[in-house]
Amino acid sequence: MAKPEALLRVEADLEHGRVRSAIQRLGGLISAYPQDLELRARLADACRRAGDVPEAGRWGFLTEDAEPHEIAAFTRKNRSATDRLRLLHLHGEEPRGLGPLAQPRYAELAADAARTDVRPPKDDALPPVPRTASRPAAPAPPLGWSLVDLLTALAVFGPVTVVVCVVIYELVAAVFASPHP
């Protein structure tokens, strides 16, 4: 769907009170046009209408009309600067055309993320893991019934039940003990 057509649908959704639909459409548009600050401002406004203050702060973060309490809510919800930077969905691009309030806000977040970003070491920097010889498995207990097992089962369950269970057990044991083709 083309951007102008999608924006018309967003407006129709908002006019009819379908705020969540408008939010979904605007989110899709931002995925396609991550640098479009007007889309971000519209999405922040839709989130305000839905009462989602942290998301209004997230999408309004790069716009001039972001309220301080919205940005604070976004920061409280996502404490890591790296996570907040990732959630802006810029796909590794530095935003263009930021206003005088948003430019320092973005620069500060990027610097925070760079300062606190802890990356795992590269694989070649890790020492090799020593291989240990595997131990042989313990031998399996012998299959079958001892006299004590049979007498106990007879006393507890009765002769018919025990005979049926022993036959079933021996059949299953024979099937699994034989080699399969």
Coordinates of N, CA and C in Angstrom, one line a residue:
M1 N 0.8 -1.2 0.0 CA 0.0 0.0 0.0 C 0.9 1.2 0.0
A2 N 0.6 2.2 -0.8 CA 1.4 3.4 -0.9 C 1.2 4.3 0.3
K3 N 2.2 5.1 0.6 CA 2.2 5.9 1.8 C 1.0 6.9 1.8
P4 N 0.6 7.6 0.7 CA -0.5 8.5 0.8 C -1.8 7.7 1.1
E5 N -2.0 6.6 0.5 CA -3.2 5.8 0.7 C -3.3 5.3 2.2
A6 N -2.1 4.9 2.7 CA -2.0 4.4 4.1 C -2.4 5.5 5.1
L7 N -1.9 6.7 4.8 CA -2.2 7.9 5.6 C -3.7 8.2 5.6
L8 N -4.3 8.1 4.5 CA -5.7 8.3 4.4 C -6.5 7.3 5.3
R9 N -6.0 6.1 5.2 CA -6.7 5.0 6.1 C -6.4 5.3 7.5
V10 N -5.2 5.8 7.9 CA -4.9 6.2 9.3 C -5.9 7.3 9.7
E11 N -6.1 8.3 8.9 CA -7.0 9.4 9.2 C -8.4 8.8 9.4
A12 N -8.9 7.9 8.5 CA -10.2 7.3 8.6 C -10.3 6.5 9.9
D13 N -9.3 5.8 10.2 CA -9.3 5.0 11.5 C -9.5 5.9 12.7
L14 N -8.7 7.0 12.7 CA -8.8 7.9 13.9 C -10.1 8.6 13.9
E15 N -10.7 9.0 12.8 CA -12.0 9.6 12.8 C -13.1 8.7 13.3
H16 N -12.9 7.4 13.1 CA -13.9 6.4 13.5 C -13.6 5.8 14.9
G17 N -12.5 6.3 15.5 CA -12.2 5.8 16.9 C -11.4 4.5 16.9
R18 N -10.9 4.1 15.8 CA -10.1 2.9 15.7 C -8.6 3.2 15.9
V19 N -8.3 3.6 17.1 CA -6.9 4.1 17.4 C -5.9 3.0 17.2
R20 N -6.2 1.8 17.7 CA -5.3 0.7 17.6 C -5.0 0.4 16.2
S21 N -6.0 0.4 15.3 CA -5.7 0.2 13.9 C -4.8 1.3 13.3
A22 N -5.0 2.5 13.7 CA -4.2 3.6 13.2 C -2.7 3.4 13.7
I23 N -2.6 2.9 14.9 CA -1.2 2.7 15.5 C -0.5 1.6 14.7
Q24 N -1.2 0.6 14.4 CA -0.6 -0.5 13.6 C -0.2 -0.1 12.2
R25 N -1.1 0.7 11.5 CA -0.8 1.2 10.2 C 0.5 2.1 10.3
L26 N 0.5 3.0 11.2 CA 1.6 4.0 11.3 C 2.9 3.2 11.7
G27 N 2.8 2.2 12.5 CA 4.0 1.4 12.8 C 4.6 0.7 11.5
G28 N 3.7 0.2 10.7 CA 4.1 -0.3 9.4 C 4.8 0.7 8.5
L29 N 4.2 1.9 8.5 CA 4.8 3.0 7.7 C 6.2 3.4 8.2
I30 N 6.3 3.4 9.5 CA 7.6 3.8 10.1 C 8.7 2.7 9.8
S31 N 8.2 1.5 9.7 CA 9.2 0.4 9.3 C 9.7 0.7 7.9
A32 N 8.8 1.2 7.0 CA 9.2 1.5 5.6 C 9.9 2.8 5.5
Y33 N 9.6 3.8 6.3 CA 10.2 5.1 6.3 C 10.7 5.5 7.6
P34 N 11.8 4.9 8.1 CA 12.2 5.2 9.5 C 12.7 6.7 9.7
Q35 N 13.0 7.4 8.7 CA 13.5 8.7 8.8 C 12.4 9.8 8.8
D36 N 11.2 9.4 8.6 CA 10.1 10.3 8.4 C 9.6 10.7 9.8
L37 N 10.0 11.9 10.2 CA 9.7 12.4 11.6 C 8.2 12.8 11.7
E38 N 7.5 13.1 10.6 CA 6.1 13.4 10.6 C 5.3 12.2 10.9
L39 N 5.7 11.0 10.4 CA 5.1 9.8 10.8 C 5.3 9.5 12.2
R40 N 6.5 9.7 12.7 CA 6.7 9.5 14.2 C 5.8 10.4 15.0
A41 N 5.7 11.6 14.6 CA 4.8 12.5 15.4 C 3.4 12.1 15.4
R42 N 2.9 11.6 14.2 CA 1.5 11.1 14.1 C 1.3 9.8 15.0
L43 N 2.3 8.9 15.0 CA 2.2 7.8 15.8 C 2.3 8.1 17.3
A44 N 3.1 9.1 17.7 CA 3.1 9.5 19.1 C 1.8 10.1 19.5
D45 N 1.1 10.8 18.6 CA -0.2 11.4 18.8 C -1.2 10.3 19.0
A46 N -1.2 9.3 18.1 CA -2.1 8.1 18.2 C -1.9 7.4 19.6
C47 N -0.6 7.2 20.0 CA -0.4 6.6 21.3 C -0.9 7.4 22.4
R48 N -0.8 8.7 22.3 CA -1.4 9.6 23.3 C -2.9 9.4 23.4
R49 N -3.6 9.3 22.3 CA -5.0 9.1 22.2 C -5.4 7.7 22.9
A50 N -4.5 6.8 22.7 CA -4.7 5.4 23.3 C -4.4 5.4 24.8
G51 N -3.7 6.4 25.3 CA -3.3 6.5 26.7 C -2.0 5.8 27.0
D52 N -1.3 5.5 26.0 CA 0.0 4.7 26.1 C 1.2 5.7 26.2
V53 N 1.4 6.3 27.3 CA 2.4 7.3 27.5 C 3.8 6.9 27.2
P54 N 4.3 5.7 27.6 CA 5.7 5.3 27.2 C 5.8 5.2 25.7
E55 N 4.8 4.7 25.0 CA 5.0 4.6 23.5 C 4.9 5.9 22.9
A56 N 4.1 6.8 23.5 CA 4.1 8.2 22.9 C 5.5 8.8 23.1
G57 N 6.1 8.5 24.2 CA 7.5 9.0 24.4 C 8.5 8.4 23.4
R58 N 8.3 7.1 23.2 CA 9.1 6.4 22.2 C 9.1 7.0 20.8
W59 N 7.8 7.1 20.3 CA 7.7 7.6 18.9 C 7.8 9.1 18.8
G60 N 7.6 9.8 19.9 CA 7.8 11.3 19.9 C 9.2 11.7 20.2
F61 N 10.1 10.7 20.6 CA 11.4 11.0 21.1 C 12.2 11.9 20.1
L62 N 12.1 11.7 18.8 CA 12.8 12.4 17.8 C 12.1 13.6 17.2
T63 N 10.9 13.9 17.8 CA 10.1 15.0 17.3 C 10.2 16.2 18.3
E64 N 9.8 17.3 17.8 CA 9.8 18.5 18.6 C 8.7 18.6 19.6
D65 N 7.6 17.8 19.4 CA 6.4 17.9 20.2 C 6.4 16.9 21.3
A66 N 7.5 16.2 21.6 CA 7.5 15.1 22.6 C 7.4 15.8 24.0
E67 N 6.5 15.4 24.8 CA 6.4 15.9 26.2 C 7.5 15.3 27.1
P68 N 8.0 16.1 28.0 CA 9.0 15.5 28.9 C 8.5 14.3 29.7
H69 N 7.3 14.3 30.2 CA 6.8 13.2 30.9 C 6.6 11.9 30.1
E70 N 6.4 12.1 28.8 CA 6.4 11.0 27.9 C 7.8 10.4 27.7
I71 N 8.7 11.2 27.5 CA 10.1 10.7 27.3 C 10.6 10.1 28.6
A72 N 10.2 10.6 29.8 CA 10.5 10.0 31.1 C 9.9 8.7 31.2
A73 N 8.6 8.5 30.8 CA 8.0 7.2 30.8 C 8.6 6.2 29.9
F74 N 9.0 6.6 28.7 CA 9.8 5.7 27.8 C 11.1 5.3 28.5
T75 N 11.8 6.2 29.1 CA 13.0 5.9 29.8 C 12.8 5.0 31.0
R76 N 11.8 5.2 31.7 CA 11.5 4.3 32.9 C 11.2 2.9 32.4
K77 N 10.4 2.8 31.3 CA 10.0 1.5 30.8 C 11.2 0.7 30.2
N78 N 12.1 1.4 29.6 CA 13.3 0.8 28.9 C 14.5 1.5 29.5
R79 N 15.1 0.9 30.5 CA 16.2 1.5 31.3 C 17.5 1.6 30.5
S80 N 17.7 0.6 29.6 CA 19.0 0.5 28.9 C 18.9 1.5 27.7
A81 N 20.0 2.3 27.6 CA 20.1 3.3 26.5 C 20.2 2.5 25.2
T82 N 20.9 1.4 25.2 CA 21.0 0.6 24.0 C 19.6 0.1 23.5
D83 N 18.8 -0.3 24.5 CA 17.5 -0.8 24.1 C 16.6 0.4 23.6
R84 N 16.7 1.5 24.2 CA 15.9 2.7 23.7 C 16.3 3.1 22.3
L85 N 17.6 3.1 22.1 CA 18.1 3.4 20.7 C 17.6 2.4 19.7
R86 N 17.6 1.1 20.1 CA 17.1 0.0 19.2 C 15.6 0.2 18.9
L87 N 14.9 0.6 20.0 CA 13.4 0.7 19.9 C 13.0 1.9 19.0
L88 N 13.9 2.8 18.7 CA 13.6 3.9 17.8 C 13.5 3.4 16.3
H89 N 13.9 2.2 16.0 CA 13.8 1.6 14.7 C 14.4 2.4 13.6
L90 N 15.7 2.8 13.8 CA 16.4 3.6 12.8 C 17.2 2.8 11.9
H91 N 17.4 1.5 12.2 CA 18.1 0.5 11.4 C 19.5 1.0 11.1
G92 N 20.2 1.5 12.1 CA 21.6 1.9 11.9 C 21.8 3.2 11.3
E93 N 20.8 3.9 11.0 CA 20.9 5.2 10.4 C 20.8 6.3 11.4
E94 N 21.6 7.4 11.2 CA 21.4 8.6 12.1 C 20.3 9.4 11.4
P95 N 19.3 9.8 12.3 CA 18.2 10.6 11.7 C 18.6 11.9 11.1
R96 N 18.0 12.3 10.0 CA 18.3 13.6 9.4 C 17.2 14.5 9.7
G97 N 17.5 15.8 9.7 CA 16.5 16.8 9.8 C 15.9 17.0 11.2
L98 N 16.6 16.6 12.2 CA 16.1 16.8 13.5 C 16.1 18.2 13.9
G99 N 15.1 18.6 14.7 CA 15.0 20.0 15.2 C 16.0 20.3 16.3
P100 N 16.0 21.5 16.8 CA 17.0 21.9 17.8 C 16.8 21.2 19.2
L101 N 15.6 20.7 19.4 CA 15.4 20.0 20.7 C 15.7 18.5 20.5
A102 N 15.3 17.9 19.4 CA 15.5 16.5 19.2 C 16.9 16.1 18.9
Q103 N 17.7 16.9 18.2 CA 19.1 16.6 17.8 C 19.9 16.3 19.0
P104 N 20.0 17.2 20.0 CA 20.8 16.9 21.2 C 20.2 15.7 22.0
R105 N 18.9 15.5 22.0 CA 18.3 14.4 22.6 C 18.8 13.1 22.0
Y106 N 18.8 13.0 20.7 CA 19.3 11.8 20.0 C 20.8 11.6 20.3
A107 N 21.6 12.7 20.2 CA 23.0 12.6 20.4 C 23.3 12.1 21.8
E108 N 22.6 12.5 22.7 CA 22.8 12.1 24.1 C 22.5 10.6 24.3
L109 N 21.4 10.2 23.7 CA 21.0 8.8 23.8 C 22.1 7.9 23.1
A110 N 22.5 8.3 21.9 CA 23.5 7.5 21.1 C 24.8 7.4 21.9
A111 N 25.2 8.5 22.6 CA 26.5 8.5 23.4 C 26.3 7.6 24.6
D112 N 25.1 7.7 25.2 CA 24.8 6.8 26.4 C 24.9 5.4 26.0
A113 N 24.3 5.0 24.8 CA 24.3 3.7 24.3 C 25.7 3.2 24.0
A114 N 26.5 4.1 23.4 CA 27.9 3.7 23.1 C 28.7 3.5 24.4
R115 N 28.5 4.3 25.4 CA 29.2 4.2 26.6 C 28.9 3.0 27.4
T116 N 27.6 2.6 27.4 CA 27.2 1.5 28.3 C 27.1 0.2 27.5
D117 N 27.3 0.2 26.2 CA 27.1 -1.0 25.4 C 28.3 -2.0 25.7
V118 N 27.9 -3.1 26.2 CA 28.9 -4.2 26.5 C 28.7 -5.3 25.5
R119 N 29.7 -5.5 24.7 CA 29.6 -6.5 23.6 C 30.4 -7.7 24.1
P120 N 29.9 -8.9 23.8 CA 30.6 -10.1 24.1 C 31.9 -10.2 23.3
P121 N 33.0 -10.8 23.8 CA 34.2 -10.9 23.1 C 34.0 -11.8 21.8
K122 N 34.8 -11.6 20.8 CA 34.7 -12.3 19.6 C 35.1 -13.8 19.9
D123 N 34.6 -14.7 19.1 CA 34.9 -16.1 19.3 C 36.4 -16.5 19.3
D124 N 37.2 -15.8 18.5 CA 38.6 -16.2 18.4 C 39.3 -15.7 19.7
A125 N 38.7 -14.8 20.5 CA 39.4 -14.3 21.7 C 39.1 -15.2 22.9
L126 N 38.2 -16.1 22.7 CA 37.9 -17.1 23.8 C 38.9 -18.2 23.8
P127 N 39.3 -18.7 24.9 CA 40.2 -19.9 25.0 C 39.5 -21.1 24.6
P128 N 40.1 -22.1 24.0 CA 39.4 -23.3 23.6 C 39.0 -24.1 24.8
V129 N 37.9 -24.8 24.7 CA 37.4 -25.6 25.7 C 38.0 -26.9 25.7
P130 N 38.7 -27.4 26.8 CA 39.3 -28.7 26.7 C 38.3 -29.8 26.6
R131 N 38.5 -30.8 25.8 CA 37.7 -31.9 25.6 C 38.0 -33.0 26.7
T132 N 37.0 -33.5 27.3 CA 37.2 -34.6 28.2 C 36.7 -35.9 27.7
A133 N 37.3 -37.0 28.1 CA 36.9 -38.3 27.6 C 35.6 -38.6 28.3
S134 N 34.7 -39.2 27.5 CA 33.4 -39.6 28.1 C 33.6 -40.9 28.9
R135 N 32.8 -41.0 30.0 CA 32.9 -42.2 30.8 C 31.8 -43.2 30.2
P136 N 32.1 -44.5 30.3 CA 31.1 -45.5 29.9 C 29.9 -45.4 30.8
A137 N 28.8 -45.7 30.2 CA 27.5 -45.6 30.9 C 27.5 -46.8 31.9
A138 N 26.8 -46.6 33.0 CA 26.6 -47.7 33.9 C 25.8 -48.8 33.3
P139 N 26.1 -50.1 33.6 CA 25.3 -51.2 33.0 C 23.8 -51.1 33.5
A140 N 22.9 -51.4 32.6 CA 21.5 -51.4 32.9 C 21.2 -52.6 33.8
P141 N 20.2 -52.3 34.7 CA 19.9 -53.5 35.6 C 19.3 -54.6 34.8
P142 N 19.4 -55.8 35.3 CA 18.9 -56.9 34.5 C 17.4 -56.9 34.5
L143 N 16.9 -57.3 33.3 CA 15.4 -57.3 33.1 C 14.9 -58.6 33.7
G144 N 13.7 -58.6 34.1 CA 13.1 -59.8 34.7 C 12.5 -59.6 36.1
W145 N 11.9 -60.6 36.6 CA 11.2 -60.5 37.8 C 11.9 -61.4 38.9
S146 N 12.1 -60.9 40.0 CA 12.7 -61.8 41.1 C 11.5 -62.4 41.8
L147 N 11.7 -63.4 42.6 CA 10.7 -64.0 43.4 C 10.0 -63.1 44.4
V148 N 10.8 -62.2 44.9 CA 10.3 -61.2 45.9 C 9.4 -60.2 45.2
D149 N 9.8 -59.8 43.9 CA 8.9 -58.9 43.2 C 7.5 -59.5 42.9
L150 N 7.6 -60.8 42.5 CA 6.3 -61.5 42.1 C 5.4 -61.7 43.4
L151 N 6.0 -62.1 44.5 CA 5.2 -62.3 45.7 C 4.6 -61.0 46.2
T152 N 5.4 -59.9 46.1 CA 4.9 -58.6 46.6 C 3.7 -58.1 45.7
A153 N 3.9 -58.3 44.4 CA 2.9 -57.9 43.5 C 1.6 -58.7 43.7
L154 N 1.8 -60.0 43.9 CA 0.6 -60.9 44.2 C -0.2 -60.4 45.4
A155 N 0.6 -60.1 46.4 CA -0.1 -59.7 47.7 C -0.8 -58.4 47.6
V156 N -0.2 -57.5 46.8 CA -0.8 -56.1 46.7 C -1.9 -56.1 45.6
F157 N -1.7 -56.6 44.5 CA -2.7 -56.4 43.3 C -3.5 -57.6 43.0
G158 N -3.2 -58.8 43.5 CA -4.0 -60.0 43.2 C -3.4 -60.7 42.0
P159 N -3.7 -62.1 41.9 CA -3.1 -62.9 40.9 C -3.4 -62.5 39.4
V160 N -4.6 -62.2 39.1 CA -5.0 -61.9 37.7 C -4.2 -60.7 37.2
T161 N -4.2 -59.6 38.0 CA -3.6 -58.4 37.6 C -2.1 -58.6 37.4
V162 N -1.5 -59.3 38.3 CA 0.0 -59.6 38.3 C 0.3 -60.4 37.0
V163 N -0.5 -61.4 36.7 CA -0.2 -62.2 35.5 C -0.3 -61.4 34.3
V164 N -1.3 -60.6 34.1 CA -1.5 -59.7 33.0 C -0.3 -58.7 32.9
C165 N 0.1 -58.1 33.9 CA 1.1 -57.1 33.9 C 2.5 -57.8 33.6
V166 N 2.8 -59.0 34.1 CA 4.0 -59.6 33.8 C 4.1 -60.0 32.3
V167 N 3.0 -60.5 31.8 CA 3.0 -60.8 30.4 C 3.2 -59.6 29.5
I168 N 2.5 -58.5 29.8 CA 2.7 -57.2 29.1 C 4.2 -56.7 29.2
Y169 N 4.7 -56.8 30.4 CA 6.1 -56.3 30.6 C 7.0 -57.1 29.8
E170 N 6.9 -58.5 29.8 CA 7.8 -59.3 29.1 C 7.7 -59.1 27.6
L171 N 6.5 -58.9 27.1 CA 6.3 -58.6 25.7 C 7.0 -57.3 25.3
V172 N 6.8 -56.3 26.1 CA 7.4 -55.0 25.8 C 8.9 -55.1 25.9
A173 N 9.4 -55.7 26.9 CA 10.9 -55.9 27.1 C 11.5 -56.7 25.9
A174 N 10.8 -57.7 25.4 CA 11.3 -58.5 24.3 C 11.3 -57.6 23.0
V175 N 10.3 -56.8 22.8 CA 10.3 -55.9 21.6 C 11.4 -54.9 21.6
F176 N 11.6 -54.3 22.7 CA 12.7 -53.3 22.8 C 14.1 -53.8 22.9
A177 N 14.2 -55.1 23.4 CA 15.5 -55.7 23.5 C 16.0 -56.3 22.2
S178 N 15.0 -56.6 21.3 CA 15.5 -57.2 20.0 C 15.9 -56.1 19.1
P179 N 16.9 -56.4 18.2 CA 17.4 -55.4 17.3 C 16.4 -55.1 16.2
H180 N 16.2 -53.8 15.9 CA 15.2 -53.4 14.9 C 15.9 -53.4 13.5
P181 N 15.1 -53.8 12.4 CA 15.7 -53.8 11.1 C 15.9 -52.4 10.5

